[in-house]
CSV table of C-alpha atoms in Angstrom, one decimal:
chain,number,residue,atom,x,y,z
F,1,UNK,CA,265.1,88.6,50.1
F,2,UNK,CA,266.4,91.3,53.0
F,3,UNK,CA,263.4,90.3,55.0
F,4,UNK,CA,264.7,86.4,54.6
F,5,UNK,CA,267.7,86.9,55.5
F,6,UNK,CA,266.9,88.8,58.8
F,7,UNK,CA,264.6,85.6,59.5
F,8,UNK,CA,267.3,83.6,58.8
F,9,UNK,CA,269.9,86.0,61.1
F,10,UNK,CA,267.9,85.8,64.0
F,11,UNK,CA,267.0,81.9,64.0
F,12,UNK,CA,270.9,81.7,63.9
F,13,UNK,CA,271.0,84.1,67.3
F,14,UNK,CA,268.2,81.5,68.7
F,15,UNK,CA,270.4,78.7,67.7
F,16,UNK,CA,273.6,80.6,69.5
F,17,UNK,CA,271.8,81.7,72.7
F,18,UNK,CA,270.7,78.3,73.2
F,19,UNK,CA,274.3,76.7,72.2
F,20,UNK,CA,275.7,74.5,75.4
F,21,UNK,CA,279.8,74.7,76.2
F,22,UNK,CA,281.8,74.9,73.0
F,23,UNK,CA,281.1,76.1,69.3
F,24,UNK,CA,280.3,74.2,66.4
F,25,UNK,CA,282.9,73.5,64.1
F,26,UNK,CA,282.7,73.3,60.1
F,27,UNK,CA,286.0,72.5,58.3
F,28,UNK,CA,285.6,73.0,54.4
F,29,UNK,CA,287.7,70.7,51.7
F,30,UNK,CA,287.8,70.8,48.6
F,31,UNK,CA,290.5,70.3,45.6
F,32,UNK,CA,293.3,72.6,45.6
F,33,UNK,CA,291.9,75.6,43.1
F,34,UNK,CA,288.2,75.4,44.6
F,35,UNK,CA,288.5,78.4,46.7
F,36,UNK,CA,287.7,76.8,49.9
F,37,UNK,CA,289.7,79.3,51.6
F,38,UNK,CA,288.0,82.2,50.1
F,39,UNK,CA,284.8,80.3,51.4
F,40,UNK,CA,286.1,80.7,54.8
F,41,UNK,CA,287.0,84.0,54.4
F,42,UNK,CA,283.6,85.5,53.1
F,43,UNK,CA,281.8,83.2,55.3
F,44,UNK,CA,283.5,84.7,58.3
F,45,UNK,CA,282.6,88.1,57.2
F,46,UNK,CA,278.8,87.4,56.6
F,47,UNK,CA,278.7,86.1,60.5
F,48,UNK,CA,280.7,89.4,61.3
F,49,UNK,CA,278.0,91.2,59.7
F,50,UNK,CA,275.5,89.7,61.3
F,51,UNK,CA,276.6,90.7,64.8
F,52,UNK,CA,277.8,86.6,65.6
F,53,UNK,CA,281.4,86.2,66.5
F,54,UNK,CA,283.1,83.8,64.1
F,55,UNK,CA,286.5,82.6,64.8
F,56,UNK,CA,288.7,81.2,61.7
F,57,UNK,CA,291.2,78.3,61.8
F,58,UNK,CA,293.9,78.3,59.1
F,59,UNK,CA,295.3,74.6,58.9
F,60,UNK,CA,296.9,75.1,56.2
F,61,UNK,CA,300.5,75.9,55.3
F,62,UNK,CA,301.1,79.6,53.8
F,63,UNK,CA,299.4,82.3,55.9
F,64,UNK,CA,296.5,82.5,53.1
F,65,UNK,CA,293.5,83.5,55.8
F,66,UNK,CA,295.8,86.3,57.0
F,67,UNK,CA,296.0,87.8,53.3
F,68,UNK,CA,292.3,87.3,52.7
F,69,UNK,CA,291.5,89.0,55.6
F,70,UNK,CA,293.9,92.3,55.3
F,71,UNK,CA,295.9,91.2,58.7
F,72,UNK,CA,299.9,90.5,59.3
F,73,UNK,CA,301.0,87.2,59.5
F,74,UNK,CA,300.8,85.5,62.9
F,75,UNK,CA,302.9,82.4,64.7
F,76,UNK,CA,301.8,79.0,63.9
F,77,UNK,CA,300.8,75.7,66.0
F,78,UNK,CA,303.8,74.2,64.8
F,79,UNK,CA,306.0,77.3,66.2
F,80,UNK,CA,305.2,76.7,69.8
F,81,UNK,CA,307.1,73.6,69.6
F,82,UNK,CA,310.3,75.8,70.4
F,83,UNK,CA,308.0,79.7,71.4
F,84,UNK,CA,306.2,80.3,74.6
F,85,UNK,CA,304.2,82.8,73.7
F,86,UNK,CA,301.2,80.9,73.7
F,87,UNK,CA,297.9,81.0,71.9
F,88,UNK,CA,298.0,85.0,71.7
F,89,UNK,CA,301.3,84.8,69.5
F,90,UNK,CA,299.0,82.9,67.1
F,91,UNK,CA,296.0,85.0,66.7
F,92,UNK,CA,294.6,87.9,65.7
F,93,UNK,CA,291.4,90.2,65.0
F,94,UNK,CA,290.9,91.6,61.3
F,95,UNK,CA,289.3,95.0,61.3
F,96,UNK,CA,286.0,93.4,60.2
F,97,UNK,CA,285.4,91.6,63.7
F,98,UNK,CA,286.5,88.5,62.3
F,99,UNK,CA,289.0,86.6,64.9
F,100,UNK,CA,291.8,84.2,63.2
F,101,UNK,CA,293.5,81.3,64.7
F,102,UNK,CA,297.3,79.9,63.2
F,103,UNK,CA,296.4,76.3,63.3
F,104,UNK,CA,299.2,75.1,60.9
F,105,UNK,CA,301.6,72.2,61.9
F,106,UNK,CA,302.7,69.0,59.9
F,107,UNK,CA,301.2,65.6,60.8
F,108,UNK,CA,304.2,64.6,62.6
F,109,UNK,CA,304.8,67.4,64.4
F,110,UNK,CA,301.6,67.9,65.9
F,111,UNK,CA,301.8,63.9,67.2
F,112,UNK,CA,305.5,65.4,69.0
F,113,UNK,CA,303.7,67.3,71.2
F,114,UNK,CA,304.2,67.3,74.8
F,115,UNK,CA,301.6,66.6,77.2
F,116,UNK,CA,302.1,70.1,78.7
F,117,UNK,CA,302.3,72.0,75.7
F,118,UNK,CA,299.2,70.5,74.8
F,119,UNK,CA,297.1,70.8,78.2
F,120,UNK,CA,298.4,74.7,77.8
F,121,UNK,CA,297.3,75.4,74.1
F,122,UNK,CA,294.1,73.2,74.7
F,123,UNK,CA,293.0,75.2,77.5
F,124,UNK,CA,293.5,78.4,76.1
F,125,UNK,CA,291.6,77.1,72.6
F,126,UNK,CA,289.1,75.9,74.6
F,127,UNK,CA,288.3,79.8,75.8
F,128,UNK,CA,288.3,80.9,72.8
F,129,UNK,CA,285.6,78.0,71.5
F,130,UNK,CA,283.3,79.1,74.0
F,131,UNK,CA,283.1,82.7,73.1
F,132,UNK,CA,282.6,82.0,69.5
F,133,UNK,CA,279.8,81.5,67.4
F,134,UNK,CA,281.1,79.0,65.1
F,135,UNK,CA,284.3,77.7,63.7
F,136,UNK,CA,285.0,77.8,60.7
F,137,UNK,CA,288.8,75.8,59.6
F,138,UNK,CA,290.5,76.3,56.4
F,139,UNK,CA,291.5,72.3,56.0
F,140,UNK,CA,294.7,71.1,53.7
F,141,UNK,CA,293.9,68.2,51.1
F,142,UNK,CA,292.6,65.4,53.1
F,143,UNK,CA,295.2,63.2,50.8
F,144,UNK,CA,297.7,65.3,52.2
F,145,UNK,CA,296.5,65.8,55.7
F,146,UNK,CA,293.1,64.5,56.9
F,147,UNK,CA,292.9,64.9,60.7
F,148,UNK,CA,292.1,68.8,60.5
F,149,UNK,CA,289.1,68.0,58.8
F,150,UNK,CA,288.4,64.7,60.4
F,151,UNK,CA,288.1,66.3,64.1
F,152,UNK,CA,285.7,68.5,62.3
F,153,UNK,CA,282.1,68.7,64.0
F,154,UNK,CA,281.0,69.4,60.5
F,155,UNK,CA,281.9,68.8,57.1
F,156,UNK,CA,281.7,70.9,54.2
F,157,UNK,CA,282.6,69.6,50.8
F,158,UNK,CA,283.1,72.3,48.1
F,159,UNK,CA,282.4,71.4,44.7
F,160,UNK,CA,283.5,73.3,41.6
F,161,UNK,CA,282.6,72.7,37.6
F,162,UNK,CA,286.1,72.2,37.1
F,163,UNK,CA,287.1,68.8,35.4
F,164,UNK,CA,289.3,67.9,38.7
F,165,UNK,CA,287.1,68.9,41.5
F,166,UNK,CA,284.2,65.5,40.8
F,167,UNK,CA,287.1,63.1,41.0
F,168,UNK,CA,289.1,64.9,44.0
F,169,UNK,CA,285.8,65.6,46.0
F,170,UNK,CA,285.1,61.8,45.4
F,171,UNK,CA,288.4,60.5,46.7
F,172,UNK,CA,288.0,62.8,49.7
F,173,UNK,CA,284.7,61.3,50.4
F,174,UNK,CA,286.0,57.8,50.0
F,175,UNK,CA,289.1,58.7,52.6
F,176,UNK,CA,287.4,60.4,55.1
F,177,UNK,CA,284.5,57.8,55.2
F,178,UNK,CA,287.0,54.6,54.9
F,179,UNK,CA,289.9,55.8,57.1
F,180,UNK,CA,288.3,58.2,59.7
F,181,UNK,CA,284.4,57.1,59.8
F,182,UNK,CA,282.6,60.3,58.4
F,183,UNK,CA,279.6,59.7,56.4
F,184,UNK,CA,277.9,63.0,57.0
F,185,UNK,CA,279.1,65.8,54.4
F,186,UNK,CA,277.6,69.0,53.1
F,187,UNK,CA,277.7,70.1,49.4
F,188,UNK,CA,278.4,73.5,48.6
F,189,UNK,CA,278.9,75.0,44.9
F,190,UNK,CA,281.3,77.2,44.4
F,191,UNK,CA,281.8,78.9,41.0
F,192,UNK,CA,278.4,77.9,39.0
F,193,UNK,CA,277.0,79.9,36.6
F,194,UNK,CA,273.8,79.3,37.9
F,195,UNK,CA,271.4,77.2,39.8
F,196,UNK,CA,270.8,74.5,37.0
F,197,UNK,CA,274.6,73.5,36.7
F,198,UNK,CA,275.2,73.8,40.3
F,199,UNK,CA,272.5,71.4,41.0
F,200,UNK,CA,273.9,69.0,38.0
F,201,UNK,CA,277.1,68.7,39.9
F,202,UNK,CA,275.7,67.8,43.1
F,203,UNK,CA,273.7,64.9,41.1
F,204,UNK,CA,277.1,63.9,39.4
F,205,UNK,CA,278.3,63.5,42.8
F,206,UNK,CA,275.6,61.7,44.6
F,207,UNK,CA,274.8,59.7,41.9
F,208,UNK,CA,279.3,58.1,41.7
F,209,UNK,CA,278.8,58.2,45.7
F,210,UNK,CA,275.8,56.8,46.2
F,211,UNK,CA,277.3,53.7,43.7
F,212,UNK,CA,280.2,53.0,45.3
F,213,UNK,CA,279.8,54.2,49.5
F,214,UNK,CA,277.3,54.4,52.0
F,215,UNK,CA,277.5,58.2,52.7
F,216,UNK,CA,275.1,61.2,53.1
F,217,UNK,CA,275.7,64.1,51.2
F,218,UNK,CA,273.3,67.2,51.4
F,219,UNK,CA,273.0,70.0,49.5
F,220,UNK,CA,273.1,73.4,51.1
F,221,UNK,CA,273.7,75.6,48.3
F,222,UNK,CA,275.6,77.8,45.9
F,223,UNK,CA,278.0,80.4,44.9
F,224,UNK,CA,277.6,82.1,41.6
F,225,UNK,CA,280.7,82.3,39.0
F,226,UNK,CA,281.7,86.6,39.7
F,227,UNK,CA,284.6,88.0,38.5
F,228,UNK,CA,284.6,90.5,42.0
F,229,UNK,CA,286.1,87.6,43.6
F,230,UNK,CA,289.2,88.0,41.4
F,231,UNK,CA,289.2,91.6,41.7
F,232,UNK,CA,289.0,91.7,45.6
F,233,UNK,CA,291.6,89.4,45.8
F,234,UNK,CA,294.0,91.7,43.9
F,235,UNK,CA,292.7,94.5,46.2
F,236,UNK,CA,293.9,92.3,49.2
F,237,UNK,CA,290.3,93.1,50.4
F,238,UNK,CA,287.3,90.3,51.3
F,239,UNK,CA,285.2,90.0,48.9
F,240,UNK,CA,281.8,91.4,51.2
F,241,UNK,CA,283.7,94.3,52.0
F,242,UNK,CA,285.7,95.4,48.8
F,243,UNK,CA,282.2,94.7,46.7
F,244,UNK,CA,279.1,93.9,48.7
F,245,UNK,CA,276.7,94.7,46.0
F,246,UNK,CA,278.0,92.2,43.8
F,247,UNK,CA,276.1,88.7,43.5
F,248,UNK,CA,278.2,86.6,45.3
F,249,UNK,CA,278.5,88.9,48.1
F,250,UNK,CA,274.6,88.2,48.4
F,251,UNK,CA,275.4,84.2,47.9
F,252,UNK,CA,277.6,85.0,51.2
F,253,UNK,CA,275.1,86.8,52.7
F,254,UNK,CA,272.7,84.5,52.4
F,255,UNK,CA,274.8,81.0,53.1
F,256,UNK,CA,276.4,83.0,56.7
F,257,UNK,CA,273.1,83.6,57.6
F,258,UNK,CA,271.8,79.9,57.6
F,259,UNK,CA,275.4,78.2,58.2
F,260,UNK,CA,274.5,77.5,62.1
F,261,UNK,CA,271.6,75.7,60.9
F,262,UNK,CA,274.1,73.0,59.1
F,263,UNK,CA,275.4,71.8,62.6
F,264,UNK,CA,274.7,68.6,62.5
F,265,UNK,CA,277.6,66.3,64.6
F,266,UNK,CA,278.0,62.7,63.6
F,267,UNK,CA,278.7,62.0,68.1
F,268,UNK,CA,277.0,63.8,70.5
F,269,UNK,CA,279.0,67.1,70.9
F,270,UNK,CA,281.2,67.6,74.6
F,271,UNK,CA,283.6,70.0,76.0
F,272,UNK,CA,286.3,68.5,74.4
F,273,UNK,CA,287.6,71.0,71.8
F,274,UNK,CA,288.8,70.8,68.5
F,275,UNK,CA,292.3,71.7,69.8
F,276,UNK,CA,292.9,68.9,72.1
F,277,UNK,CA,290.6,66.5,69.2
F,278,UNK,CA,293.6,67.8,66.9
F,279,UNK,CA,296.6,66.8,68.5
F,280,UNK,CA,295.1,64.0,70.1
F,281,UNK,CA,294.0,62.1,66.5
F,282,UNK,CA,297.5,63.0,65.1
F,283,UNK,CA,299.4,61.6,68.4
F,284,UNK,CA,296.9,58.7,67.8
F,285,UNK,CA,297.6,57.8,64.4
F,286,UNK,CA,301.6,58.7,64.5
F,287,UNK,CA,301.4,56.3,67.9
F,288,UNK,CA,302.0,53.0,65.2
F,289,UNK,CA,304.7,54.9,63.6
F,290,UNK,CA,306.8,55.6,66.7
F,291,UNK,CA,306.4,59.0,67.2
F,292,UNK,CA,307.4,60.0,71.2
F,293,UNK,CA,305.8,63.6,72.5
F,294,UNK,CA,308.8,66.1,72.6
């Protein structure tokens, strides 16, 4: 398996030497006790490990990436409305290597956005996207807040065996695909108690899908149910790094190390990052409504 996931590590170098302007993007979504930021989180850490240089973006209201990852709590997007501190006021490096990204702002107040403010934090994003290896966004409920993911090179659905998640993950399909023109999305299991009933739940899902919209969903794999999870969470401590011998550390492992091989854009990727695809999408859709740029 060590031997694999070397194989794996190095394809993903390959795929990183040979990667043109920015990185690609993967925003994860899932229902609202799936653990998709603890996804993130882990995720990050494996691609730490591995010598890549991931760079997280939290979306989502809270400050939850900066207690998974054991750092203070940083300024938000929506703070530079009235701060002009910039992009470094917003970030910051966890001890593990992993470089996190405050991303946060409501719908309408991302659409208020000056021009200048938004040429300013675009630019500096854009830096930031060229240096890193991959991005990987913590994404609010696409019923509460769907651009995030939208803007997303890549989507990540996660998928739970809790009663709630089938009919959530569903009606995020159905919105992203109906009201922002996604039909690309990767399945991954969180919380299975094994292979069998992971892949069960992907076949519930394709299967209701499949009926009703004309999407692609494709698997790329599972995390076990492990009660570490709980326990590094209490710690304050990422999971690969409070417990790294447990077996969903080596889930992370092993999904880190072949996540760059998931990149898979709907349009043909340019320099245009996900900062300016952000604000411009939410200026876009608030345009109908009203909204002026402060």
């Amino acid at each position: 398996m060590a031997v694999n996931v070397m194989q794996d590590q190095a394809a993903s170098l390959r795929l990183l030497a040979a990667q043109q302007n920015r990185a690609p993007s993967f925003a994860f979504i899932g229902s609202e006790h799936s653990g998709t930021s603890t996804l993130v989180t882990e995720l990050s850490l494996g691609l730490a490990y591995a010598g890549l240089r991931p760079l997280v973006v939290d979306c989502c209201l809270g400050q939850v990436q900066t207690r998974r990852l054991g750092v203070p709590s940083t300024a938000t997007l929506e703070s530079q409305v009235v701060s002009v501190g910039g992009l470094d006021e917003m970030m910051i490096t966890s001890r593990q290597g992993v470089q996190l990204v405050n991303l946060y702002a409501r719908p309408e107040q991302r659409a208020l956005f000056s021009t200048q403010l938004w040429l300013r934090l675009g630019s500096e994003f854009g830096a930031l996207e060229r240096d890193a290896s991959a991005l990987l966004i913590d994404v609010p409920n696409p019923g509460l807040d769907a651009i995030p993911a939208s803007v997303a090179d890549n989507l990540v659905l996660v998928l739970t065996p809790a009663a709630e998640s089938l009919t959530t993950a569903y009606a995020n399909i159905k919105r992203l695909a109906s009201q922002y023109g996604r039909q690309r999305f990767n399945v991954l299991i969180n919380r299975a108690r094994h292979l069998d009933e992971a892949r069960e739940l992907f076949t519930r899902l394709s299967a209701v899908t499949g009926e009703f919209l004309t999407v692609s969903l494709r698997w790329v794999g599972f995390v076990p149910h492990d009660n570490t999870v709980r326990r590094s969470q209490t710690l304050h401590r990422p999971l690969m790094e409070a417990f790294p011998d447990s077996e969903a550390a080596a889930a992370f492992s092993q999904l880190a190390a072949v996540l760059l091989h998931w990149d898979a854009p709907e349009t043909a990727r340019d320099s245009t990052g996900y900062m300016d695809l952000l604000i411009a999408a939410s200026r876009d859709w608030a345009e109908a409504d009203g909204a002026k740029p402060l």
